[in-house]
PDB file of C-alpha atoms in Angstrom:
ATOM      1  CA  UNK M   1      20.884  -1.774 -11.500  1.00  0.00           C
ATOM      2  CA  UNK M   2      22.356  -3.349 -14.419  1.00  0.00           C
ATOM      3  CA  UNK M   3      22.906  -7.167 -14.458  1.00  0.00           C
ATOM      4  CA  UNK M   4      25.860  -7.611 -16.797  1.00  0.00           C
ATOM      5  CA  UNK M   5      26.088 -11.229 -17.271  1.00  0.00           C
ATOM      6  CA  UNK M   6      27.145 -10.828 -20.830  1.00  0.00           C
ATOM      7  CA  UNK M   7      25.001 -13.824 -22.069  1.00  0.00           C
ATOM      8  CA  UNK M   8      21.838 -13.662 -24.348  1.00  0.00           C
ATOM      9  CA  UNK M   9      19.908 -16.503 -25.953  1.00  0.00           C
ATOM     10  CA  UNK M  10      22.083 -16.771 -28.903  1.00  0.00           C
ATOM     11  CA  UNK M  11      25.442 -16.734 -26.860  1.00  0.00           C
ATOM     12  CA  UNK M  12      27.869 -14.076 -25.745  1.00  0.00           C
ATOM     13  CA  UNK M  13      26.412 -10.435 -25.758  1.00  0.00           C
ATOM     14  CA  UNK M  14      29.343  -9.251 -27.914  1.00  0.00           C
ATOM     15  CA  UNK M  15      27.890 -11.332 -30.756  1.00  0.00           C
ATOM     16  CA  UNK M  16      25.534  -8.279 -31.467  1.00  0.00           C
ATOM     17  CA  UNK M  17      26.553  -5.630 -28.789  1.00  0.00           C
ATOM     18  CA  UNK M  18      30.075  -4.265 -28.080  1.00  0.00           C
ATOM     19  CA  UNK M  19      29.433  -0.895 -26.767  1.00  0.00           C
ATOM     20  CA  UNK M  20      31.077   0.329 -23.596  1.00  0.00           C
ATOM     21  CA  UNK M  21      27.985   0.733 -21.406  1.00  0.00           C
ATOM     22  CA  UNK M  22      29.565   2.750 -18.701  1.00  0.00           C
ATOM     23  CA  UNK M  23      30.987   5.280 -21.187  1.00  0.00           C
ATOM     24  CA  UNK M  24      27.449   5.467 -22.650  1.00  0.00           C
ATOM     25  CA  UNK M  25      25.866   6.130 -19.238  1.00  0.00           C
ATOM     26  CA  UNK M  26      28.249   8.602 -18.471  1.00  0.00           C
ATOM     27  CA  UNK M  27      27.664  10.442 -21.875  1.00  0.00           C
ATOM     28  CA  UNK M  28      23.814  10.453 -20.918  1.00  0.00           C
ATOM     29  CA  UNK M  29      24.759  12.451 -17.711  1.00  0.00           C
ATOM     30  CA  UNK M  30      24.411   9.495 -15.233  1.00  0.00           C
ATOM     31  CA  UNK M  31      26.807   8.687 -12.418  1.00  0.00           C
ATOM     32  CA  UNK M  32      28.296   5.115 -12.830  1.00  0.00           C
ATOM     33  CA  UNK M  33      29.289   2.721 -10.147  1.00  0.00           C
ATOM     34  CA  UNK M  34      30.925  -0.531 -10.804  1.00  0.00           C
ATOM     35  CA  UNK M  35      30.452  -3.713  -9.047  1.00  0.00           C
ATOM     36  CA  UNK M  36      33.157  -6.177 -10.232  1.00  0.00           C
ATOM     37  CA  UNK M  37      31.839  -9.199  -8.331  1.00  0.00           C
ATOM     38  CA  UNK M  38      28.124  -9.223  -8.181  1.00  0.00           C
ATOM     39  CA  UNK M  39      27.894 -12.944  -7.177  1.00  0.00           C
ATOM     40  CA  UNK M  40      29.740 -12.998  -3.975  1.00  0.00           C
ATOM     41  CA  UNK M  41      30.736  -9.538  -3.013  1.00  0.00           C
ATOM     42  CA  UNK M  42      27.774  -8.511  -0.899  1.00  0.00           C
ATOM     43  CA  UNK M  43      29.571  -5.780   0.948  1.00  0.00           C
ATOM     44  CA  UNK M  44      30.698  -4.203  -2.365  1.00  0.00           C
ATOM     45  CA  UNK M  45      27.000  -4.542  -3.557  1.00  0.00           C
ATOM     46  CA  UNK M  46      25.777  -2.700  -0.265  1.00  0.00           C
ATOM     47  CA  UNK M  47      28.537   0.044  -0.497  1.00  0.00           C
ATOM     48  CA  UNK M  48      27.538   0.726  -4.263  1.00  0.00           C
ATOM     49  CA  UNK M  49      23.743   0.859  -3.539  1.00  0.00           C
ATOM     50  CA  UNK M  50      24.384   3.404  -0.540  1.00  0.00           C
ATOM     51  CA  UNK M  51      26.597   5.302  -2.563  1.00  0.00           C
ATOM     52  CA  UNK M  52      23.817   5.547  -5.392  1.00  0.00           C
ATOM     53  CA  UNK M  53      21.287   6.432  -2.891  1.00  0.00           C
ATOM     54  CA  UNK M  54      23.491   9.309  -1.619  1.00  0.00           C
ATOM     55  CA  UNK M  55      23.752  10.752  -5.184  1.00  0.00           C
ATOM     56  CA  UNK M  56      21.033  13.391  -5.421  1.00  0.00           C
ATOM     57  CA  UNK M  57      22.307  15.393  -8.233  1.00  0.00           C
ATOM     58  CA  UNK M  58      22.136  12.720 -10.954  1.00  0.00           C
ATOM     59  CA  UNK M  59      20.494   9.437 -11.731  1.00  0.00           C
ATOM     60  CA  UNK M  60      23.038   6.584 -10.980  1.00  0.00           C
ATOM     61  CA  UNK M  61      23.961   3.491 -12.962  1.00  0.00           C
ATOM     62  CA  UNK M  62      25.049   0.479 -11.058  1.00  0.00           C
ATOM     63  CA  UNK M  63      26.920  -1.969 -13.318  1.00  0.00           C
ATOM     64  CA  UNK M  64      27.016  -5.337 -11.661  1.00  0.00           C
ATOM     65  CA  UNK M  65      29.182  -7.999 -13.232  1.00  0.00           C
ATOM     66  CA  UNK M  66      27.614 -11.567 -12.641  1.00  0.00           C
ATOM     67  CA  UNK M  67      27.703 -15.090 -13.655  1.00  0.00           C
ATOM     68  CA  UNK M  68      24.419 -16.306 -14.954  1.00  0.00           C
ATOM     69  CA  UNK M  69      23.284 -19.380 -12.895  1.00  0.00           C
ATOM     70  CA  UNK M  70      26.358 -19.141 -10.638  1.00  0.00           C
ATOM     71  CA  UNK M  71      26.779 -22.116  -8.412  1.00  0.00           C
ATOM     72  CA  UNK M  72      25.210 -24.520 -11.036  1.00  0.00           C
ATOM     73  CA  UNK M  73      27.178 -26.829 -13.335  1.00  0.00           C
ATOM     74  CA  UNK M  74      26.047 -24.795 -16.334  1.00  0.00           C
ATOM     75  CA  UNK M  75      27.116 -21.487 -14.846  1.00  0.00           C
ATOM     76  CA  UNK M  76      28.002 -18.913 -17.687  1.00  0.00           C
ATOM     77  CA  UNK M  77      26.479 -21.137 -20.220  1.00  0.00           C
ATOM     78  CA  UNK M  78      24.033 -19.820 -22.813  1.00  0.00           C
ATOM     79  CA  UNK M  79      21.810 -22.794 -22.102  1.00  0.00           C
ATOM     80  CA  UNK M  80      20.905 -21.203 -18.725  1.00  0.00           C
ATOM     81  CA  UNK M  81      19.317 -18.193 -20.546  1.00  0.00           C
ATOM     82  CA  UNK M  82      15.629 -18.993 -20.225  1.00  0.00           C
ATOM     83  CA  UNK M  83      15.898 -22.725 -20.055  1.00  0.00           C
ATOM     84  CA  UNK M  84      14.172 -24.855 -17.381  1.00  0.00           C
ATOM     85  CA  UNK M  85      16.501 -26.009 -14.533  1.00  0.00           C
ATOM     86  CA  UNK M  86      16.227 -29.853 -13.974  1.00  0.00           C
ATOM     87  CA  UNK M  87      15.787 -31.180 -10.490  1.00  0.00           C
ATOM     88  CA  UNK M  88      19.460 -32.349 -10.246  1.00  0.00           C
ATOM     89  CA  UNK M  89      20.474 -28.625 -11.265  1.00  0.00           C
ATOM     90  CA  UNK M  90      18.370 -27.276  -8.526  1.00  0.00           C
ATOM     91  CA  UNK M  91      19.845 -29.598  -5.861  1.00  0.00           C
ATOM     92  CA  UNK M  92      23.276 -28.590  -6.943  1.00  0.00           C
ATOM     93  CA  UNK M  93      22.568 -24.967  -6.736  1.00  0.00           C
ATOM     94  CA  UNK M  94      21.081 -25.346  -3.177  1.00  0.00           C
ATOM     95  CA  UNK M  95      24.091 -27.364  -2.032  1.00  0.00           C
ATOM     96  CA  UNK M  96      26.387 -24.618  -3.381  1.00  0.00           C
ATOM     97  CA  UNK M  97      24.401 -21.955  -1.539  1.00  0.00           C
ATOM     98  CA  UNK M  98      24.643 -24.206   1.761  1.00  0.00           C
ATOM     99  CA  UNK M  99      20.898 -24.885   1.536  1.00  0.00           C
ATOM    100  CA  UNK M 100      19.133 -28.240   2.225  1.00  0.00           C
ATOM    101  CA  UNK M 101      18.670 -29.840  -1.264  1.00  0.00           C
ATOM    102  CA  UNK M 102      15.605 -31.776  -0.159  1.00  0.00           C
ATOM    103  CA  UNK M 103      13.617 -28.939   1.103  1.00  0.00           C
ATOM    104  CA  UNK M 104      11.405 -26.988  -1.275  1.00  0.00           C
ATOM    105  CA  UNK M 105       9.778 -23.473  -0.787  1.00  0.00           C
ATOM    106  CA  UNK M 106      11.466 -23.117   2.551  1.00  0.00           C
ATOM    107  CA  UNK M 107      12.516 -19.624   3.949  1.00  0.00           C
ATOM    108  CA  UNK M 108      15.250 -19.940   6.824  1.00  0.00           C
ATOM    109  CA  UNK M 109      14.547 -18.578  10.120  1.00  0.00           C
ATOM    110  CA  UNK M 110      17.784 -16.286   9.484  1.00  0.00           C
ATOM    111  CA  UNK M 111      16.208 -14.952   6.504  1.00  0.00           C
ATOM    112  CA  UNK M 112      12.852 -14.237   8.404  1.00  0.00           C
ATOM    113  CA  UNK M 113      14.813 -12.483  11.136  1.00  0.00           C
ATOM    114  CA  UNK M 114      16.907 -10.415   8.811  1.00  0.00           C
ATOM    115  CA  UNK M 115      13.739  -9.101   7.135  1.00  0.00           C
ATOM    116  CA  UNK M 116      11.209  -8.989   9.994  1.00  0.00           C
ATOM    117  CA  UNK M 117      11.866  -5.222  10.960  1.00  0.00           C
ATOM    118  CA  UNK M 118      10.926  -4.142   7.485  1.00  0.00           C
ATOM    119  CA  UNK M 119       7.137  -4.654   8.527  1.00  0.00           C
ATOM    120  CA  UNK M 120       7.399  -2.183  11.404  1.00  0.00           C
ATOM    121  CA  UNK M 121       9.542   0.218   9.210  1.00  0.00           C
ATOM    122  CA  UNK M 122       6.844   0.058   6.494  1.00  0.00           C
ATOM    123  CA  UNK M 123       4.065   0.630   9.094  1.00  0.00           C
ATOM    124  CA  UNK M 124       6.052   3.743  10.345  1.00  0.00           C
ATOM    125  CA  UNK M 125       6.385   5.099   6.691  1.00  0.00           C
ATOM    126  CA  UNK M 126       2.742   4.597   5.877  1.00  0.00           C
ATOM    127  CA  UNK M 127       1.884   6.294   9.005  1.00  0.00           C
ATOM    128  CA  UNK M 128       4.016   9.352   8.145  1.00  0.00           C
ATOM    129  CA  UNK M 129       2.624   9.336   4.687  1.00  0.00           C
ATOM    130  CA  UNK M 130      -0.915   9.222   5.838  1.00  0.00           C
ATOM    131  CA  UNK M 131      -0.320  12.046   8.299  1.00  0.00           C
ATOM    132  CA  UNK M 132       1.285  14.112   5.436  1.00  0.00           C
ATOM    133  CA  UNK M 133      -1.742  13.674   3.050  1.00  0.00           C
ATOM    134  CA  UNK M 134      -4.205  14.508   5.885  1.00  0.00           C
ATOM    135  CA  UNK M 135      -2.366  17.777   6.652  1.00  0.00           C
ATOM    136  CA  UNK M 136      -2.299  18.484   2.827  1.00  0.00           C
ATOM    137  CA  UNK M 137      -6.126  17.676   2.706  1.00  0.00           C
ATOM    138  CA  UNK M 138      -6.633  20.348   5.424  1.00  0.00           C
ATOM    139  CA  UNK M 139      -4.747  22.982   3.874  1.00  0.00           C
ATOM    140  CA  UNK M 140      -5.353  22.294   0.336  1.00  0.00           C
ATOM    141  CA  UNK M 141      -8.832  20.766   0.068  1.00  0.00           C
ATOM    142  CA  UNK M 142      -9.237  21.432  -3.620  1.00  0.00           C
ATOM    143  CA  UNK M 143      -5.917  20.104  -4.694  1.00  0.00           C
ATOM    144  CA  UNK M 144      -6.345  17.266  -2.356  1.00  0.00           C
ATOM    145  CA  UNK M 145      -9.479  16.230  -4.322  1.00  0.00           C
ATOM    146  CA  UNK M 146      -7.405  16.329  -7.496  1.00  0.00           C
ATOM    147  CA  UNK M 147      -4.638  14.346  -6.010  1.00  0.00           C
ATOM    148  CA  UNK M 148      -7.012  11.570  -4.830  1.00  0.00           C
ATOM    149  CA  UNK M 149      -8.575  11.364  -8.450  1.00  0.00           C
ATOM    150  CA  UNK M 150      -4.916  10.741  -9.733  1.00  0.00           C
ATOM    151  CA  UNK M 151      -4.018   8.181  -7.067  1.00  0.00           C
ATOM    152  CA  UNK M 152      -7.405   6.247  -7.618  1.00  0.00           C
ATOM    153  CA  UNK M 153      -7.417   6.785 -11.455  1.00  0.00           C
ATOM    154  CA  UNK M 154     -10.782   8.298 -11.342  1.00  0.00           C
ATOM    155  CA  UNK M 155     -12.147  10.420 -14.385  1.00  0.00           C
ATOM    156  CA  UNK M 156     -15.428  12.620 -14.292  1.00  0.00           C
ATOM    157  CA  UNK M 157     -18.626  10.551 -14.640  1.00  0.00           C
ATOM    158  CA  UNK M 158     -19.673  11.462 -17.994  1.00  0.00           C
ATOM    159  CA  UNK M 159     -16.021  11.310 -19.629  1.00  0.00           C
ATOM    160  CA  UNK M 160     -17.443   9.235 -22.470  1.00  0.00           C
ATOM    161  CA  UNK M 161     -19.514  12.203 -23.529  1.00  0.00           C
ATOM    162  CA  UNK M 162     -16.321  14.285 -24.191  1.00  0.00           C
ATOM    163  CA  UNK M 163     -15.420  11.739 -27.104  1.00  0.00           C
ATOM    164  CA  UNK M 164     -16.690  13.079 -30.504  1.00  0.00           C
ATOM    165  CA  UNK M 165     -19.824  11.106 -31.606  1.00  0.00           C
ATOM    166  CA  UNK M 166     -19.338   8.356 -34.326  1.00  0.00           C
ATOM    167  CA  UNK M 167     -21.516  10.366 -36.600  1.00  0.00           C
ATOM    168  CA  UNK M 168     -19.304  13.331 -36.355  1.00  0.00           C
ATOM    169  CA  UNK M 169     -16.176  11.365 -37.428  1.00  0.00           C
ATOM    170  CA  UNK M 170     -15.034  11.217 -41.043  1.00  0.00           C
ATOM    171  CA  UNK M 171     -15.761   7.904 -42.928  1.00  0.00           C
ATOM    172  CA  UNK M 172     -12.586   8.359 -45.135  1.00  0.00           C
ATOM    173  CA  UNK M 173      -9.629   6.067 -44.345  1.00  0.00           C
ATOM    174  CA  UNK M 174      -7.749   7.576 -41.479  1.00  0.00           C
ATOM    175  CA  UNK M 175      -4.395   6.646 -39.988  1.00  0.00           C
ATOM    176  CA  UNK M 176      -4.536   5.245 -36.499  1.00  0.00           C
ATOM    177  CA  UNK M 177      -2.296   7.981 -35.202  1.00  0.00           C
ATOM    178  CA  UNK M 178      -4.663  10.613 -36.471  1.00  0.00           C
ATOM    179  CA  UNK M 179      -7.579   8.816 -34.873  1.00  0.00           C
ATOM    180  CA  UNK M 180      -5.688   8.833 -31.607  1.00  0.00           C
ATOM    181  CA  UNK M 181      -5.464  12.675 -31.691  1.00  0.00           C
ATOM    182  CA  UNK M 182      -9.180  13.087 -32.606  1.00  0.00           C
ATOM    183  CA  UNK M 183     -10.214  10.949 -29.407  1.00  0.00           C
ATOM    184  CA  UNK M 184      -7.318  11.993 -26.911  1.00  0.00           C
ATOM    185  CA  UNK M 185      -7.225  15.726 -27.336  1.00  0.00           C
ATOM    186  CA  UNK M 186     -10.831  16.492 -26.348  1.00  0.00           C
ATOM    187  CA  UNK M 187     -10.307  14.052 -23.286  1.00  0.00           C
ATOM    188  CA  UNK M 188      -7.110  15.689 -22.549  1.00  0.00           C
ATOM    189  CA  UNK M 189      -8.635  19.118 -22.639  1.00  0.00           C
ATOM    190  CA  UNK M 190     -11.361  18.293 -20.135  1.00  0.00           C
ATOM    191  CA  UNK M 191      -9.644  15.634 -17.889  1.00  0.00           C
ATOM    192  CA  UNK M 192      -6.868  17.131 -15.625  1.00  0.00           C
ATOM    193  CA  UNK M 193      -5.503  13.682 -14.607  1.00  0.00           C
ATOM    194  CA  UNK M 194      -4.918  12.358 -18.114  1.00  0.00           C
ATOM    195  CA  UNK M 195      -1.240  11.987 -19.147  1.00  0.00           C
ATOM    196  CA  UNK M 196      -0.237  11.333 -22.814  1.00  0.00           C
ATOM    197  CA  UNK M 197       3.257  10.062 -23.504  1.00  0.00           C
ATOM    198  CA  UNK M 198       4.466  11.079 -26.962  1.00  0.00           C
ATOM    199  CA  UNK M 199       8.301  11.348 -26.809  1.00  0.00           C
ATOM    200  CA  UNK M 200       9.188  13.525 -29.741  1.00  0.00           C
ATOM    201  CA  UNK M 201       6.289  12.880 -32.089  1.00  0.00           C
ATOM    202  CA  UNK M 202       3.688  15.369 -30.920  1.00  0.00           C
ATOM    203  CA  UNK M 203       2.817  16.623 -34.530  1.00  0.00           C
ATOM    204  CA  UNK M 204       3.023  13.014 -35.980  1.00  0.00           C
ATOM    205  CA  UNK M 205       0.640  11.467 -33.474  1.00  0.00           C
ATOM    206  CA  UNK M 206      -1.566  14.624 -33.494  1.00  0.00           C
ATOM    207  CA  UNK M 207      -1.203  15.416 -29.698  1.00  0.00           C
ATOM    208  CA  UNK M 208      -0.695  19.154 -29.904  1.00  0.00           C
ATOM    209  CA  UNK M 209      -3.213  21.638 -28.319  1.00  0.00           C
ATOM    210  CA  UNK M 210      -3.117  25.099 -27.140  1.00  0.00           C
ATOM    211  CA  UNK M 211      -3.345  24.427 -23.416  1.00  0.00           C
ATOM    212  CA  UNK M 212      -1.345  21.399 -23.128  1.00  0.00           C
ATOM    213  CA  UNK M 213       1.345  21.359 -20.279  1.00  0.00           C
ATOM    214  CA  UNK M 214       4.639  19.395 -21.112  1.00  0.00           C
ATOM    215  CA  UNK M 215       6.258  17.411 -18.263  1.00  0.00           C
ATOM    216  CA  UNK M 216       9.714  16.022 -18.054  1.00  0.00           C
ATOM    217  CA  UNK M 217      11.157  14.083 -15.157  1.00  0.00           C
ATOM    218  CA  UNK M 218      13.922  11.769 -14.481  1.00  0.00           C
TER     219      UNK M 218
END
């Protein structure tokens, strides 16, 4: 979801960027959905999100045109980007949104009612997930243990012993990217749940080893 309010701290976005973001995302292989009025067209937003959710072949980019600080006296103004909102400004926005300007940190009964069933829905999803994990544990106990290690972020107890001893390291000036390889490669060889992100710089950051497994996902 891309909030296209066309404002940055210096002014209008086109001062520094005039690219066609939709064309760019299509060129990257994404589906693109436009929402022309992201401030008031709730139905259009919902339709866009449902359409995006239904797209399973590609990632989806939802370009939502909005007005920064909509409803305030400075809507669309660069001053609103990161600046504190004065009390009078807050009251004006509340009035524009049919809220009581004198109430603070209040969630309406209507909002509570709208979201209340999310709790039971979440409980149901959690029960389904736990059931799936329990079935997996019974069928694949070894893989389940590895899965739990990843979820909990657990390493083997003596993982520090895998790191080369200080005495074994060179005392010559060493670039940090080379040091990273010296430390991380022995760890990666022993710790199955260690992931290393390196983009297209494997040789440069010394993250190449014989048994490494590349993973790419979107």
